[in-house]
PDB file of C-alpha atoms in Angstrom:
ATOM      1  CA  MET A  74       0.034  -0.096   0.022  1.00 84.00           C
ATOM      2  CA  VAL A  75       2.870   2.373   0.727  1.00 83.00           C
ATOM      3  CA  LYS A  76       4.247   1.889  -2.631  1.00 86.00           C
ATOM      4  CA  ILE A  77       0.962   2.305  -4.359  1.00 86.00           C
ATOM      5  CA  LEU A  78       0.208   5.631  -2.328  1.00 82.00           C
ATOM      6  CA  SER A  79       3.599   7.061  -3.268  1.00 84.00           C
ATOM      7  CA  ASN A  80       2.413   7.062  -6.940  1.00 85.00           C
ATOM      8  CA  PHE A  81      -0.504   9.447  -6.236  1.00 84.00           C
ATOM      9  CA  ASN A  82      -0.001  13.085  -6.867  1.00 80.00           C
ATOM     10  CA  PHE A  83      -3.062  14.535  -5.286  1.00 75.00           C
ATOM     11  CA  SER A  84      -3.649  18.338  -5.170  1.00 75.00           C
ATOM     12  CA  VAL A  85      -6.297  20.283  -3.387  1.00 76.00           C
ATOM     13  CA  SER A  86      -6.194  23.282  -5.563  1.00 81.00           C
ATOM     14  CA  LEU A  87      -8.890  24.410  -7.676  1.00 85.00           C
ATOM     15  CA  THR A  88      -7.443  26.812 -10.310  1.00 87.00           C
ATOM     16  CA  GLU A  89      -9.133  29.277 -12.468  1.00 90.00           C
ATOM     17  CA  ASP A  90      -8.602  26.925 -15.559  1.00 92.00           C
ATOM     18  CA  ASP A  91     -10.187  24.126 -13.601  1.00 90.00           C
ATOM     19  CA  ILE A  92     -13.436  26.439 -12.858  1.00 91.00           C
ATOM     20  CA  ASN A  93     -13.393  27.444 -16.577  1.00 92.00           C
ATOM     21  CA  GLU A  94     -13.443  23.929 -17.461  1.00 93.00           C
ATOM     22  CA  ILE A  95     -16.369  23.130 -15.100  1.00 93.00           C
ATOM     23  CA  THR A  96     -18.317  26.057 -16.522  1.00 92.00           C
ATOM     24  CA  THR A  97     -17.492  24.894 -20.043  1.00 94.00           C
ATOM     25  CA  VAL A  98     -18.907  21.486 -19.331  1.00 95.00           C
ATOM     26  CA  ALA A  99     -21.929  22.590 -17.757  1.00 94.00           C
ATOM     27  CA  ASP A 100     -22.547  25.033 -20.619  1.00 95.00           C
ATOM     28  CA  TYR A 101     -22.144  22.395 -23.032  1.00 97.00           C
ATOM     29  CA  ALA A 102     -24.604  19.965 -21.152  1.00 97.00           C
ATOM     30  CA  PHE A 103     -27.251  22.691 -21.277  1.00 97.00           C
ATOM     31  CA  ASP A 104     -26.850  23.453 -24.784  1.00 97.00           C
ATOM     32  CA  ALA A 105     -26.833  19.779 -25.738  1.00 98.00           C
ATOM     33  CA  GLY A 106     -30.233  19.264 -23.603  1.00 97.00           C
ATOM     34  CA  ILE A 107     -28.544  16.914 -21.000  1.00 97.00           C
ATOM     35  CA  ILE A 108     -29.507  19.245 -18.372  1.00 96.00           C
ATOM     36  CA  SER A 109     -32.651  21.363 -18.370  1.00 97.00           C
ATOM     37  CA  ALA A 110     -31.511  24.654 -16.837  1.00 96.00           C
ATOM     38  CA  PRO A 111     -28.141  26.651 -17.248  1.00 95.00           C
ATOM     39  CA  VAL A 112     -25.881  26.125 -14.187  1.00 92.00           C
ATOM     40  CA  ASP A 113     -24.157  29.335 -12.614  1.00 90.00           C
ATOM     41  CA  GLY A 114     -20.994  28.160 -11.465  1.00 83.00           C
ATOM     42  CA  SER A 115     -20.695  30.943  -8.888  1.00 82.00           C
ATOM     43  CA  GLU A 116     -23.620  29.286  -7.004  1.00 86.00           C
ATOM     44  CA  PHE A 117     -21.779  26.157  -6.381  1.00 84.00           C
ATOM     45  CA  ILE A 118     -18.097  26.738  -6.812  1.00 89.00           C
ATOM     46  CA  ASN A 119     -16.745  27.973  -3.700  1.00 88.00           C
ATOM     47  CA  THR A 120     -12.912  28.565  -3.251  1.00 86.00           C
ATOM     48  CA  LYS A 121     -12.987  30.383  -0.018  1.00 88.00           C
ATOM     49  CA  TYR A 122     -12.190  27.192   2.017  1.00 85.00           C
ATOM     50  CA  LEU A 123      -9.033  26.688  -0.183  1.00 83.00           C
ATOM     51  CA  GLU A 124      -8.090  30.370   0.025  1.00 84.00           C
ATOM     52  CA  GLU A 125      -8.388  30.228   3.927  1.00 88.00           C
ATOM     53  CA  ALA A 126      -6.226  27.141   3.904  1.00 84.00           C
ATOM     54  CA  GLY A 127      -3.508  28.905   2.065  1.00 82.00           C
ATOM     55  CA  PHE A 128      -4.049  27.135  -1.413  1.00 75.00           C
TER      56      PHE A 128
END
């Protein structure tokens, strides 16, 4: 298990690029009719906890 875990590169960051990609996917899902209403990322993407933790 120790050998396996050493291969993981995990980051708790949420970059502006990540947020843009989430928004792009949500917009696509709405435009394609996969979801019935547009999604406002600012309603569910909250980076405050990361900022407070120093990320």
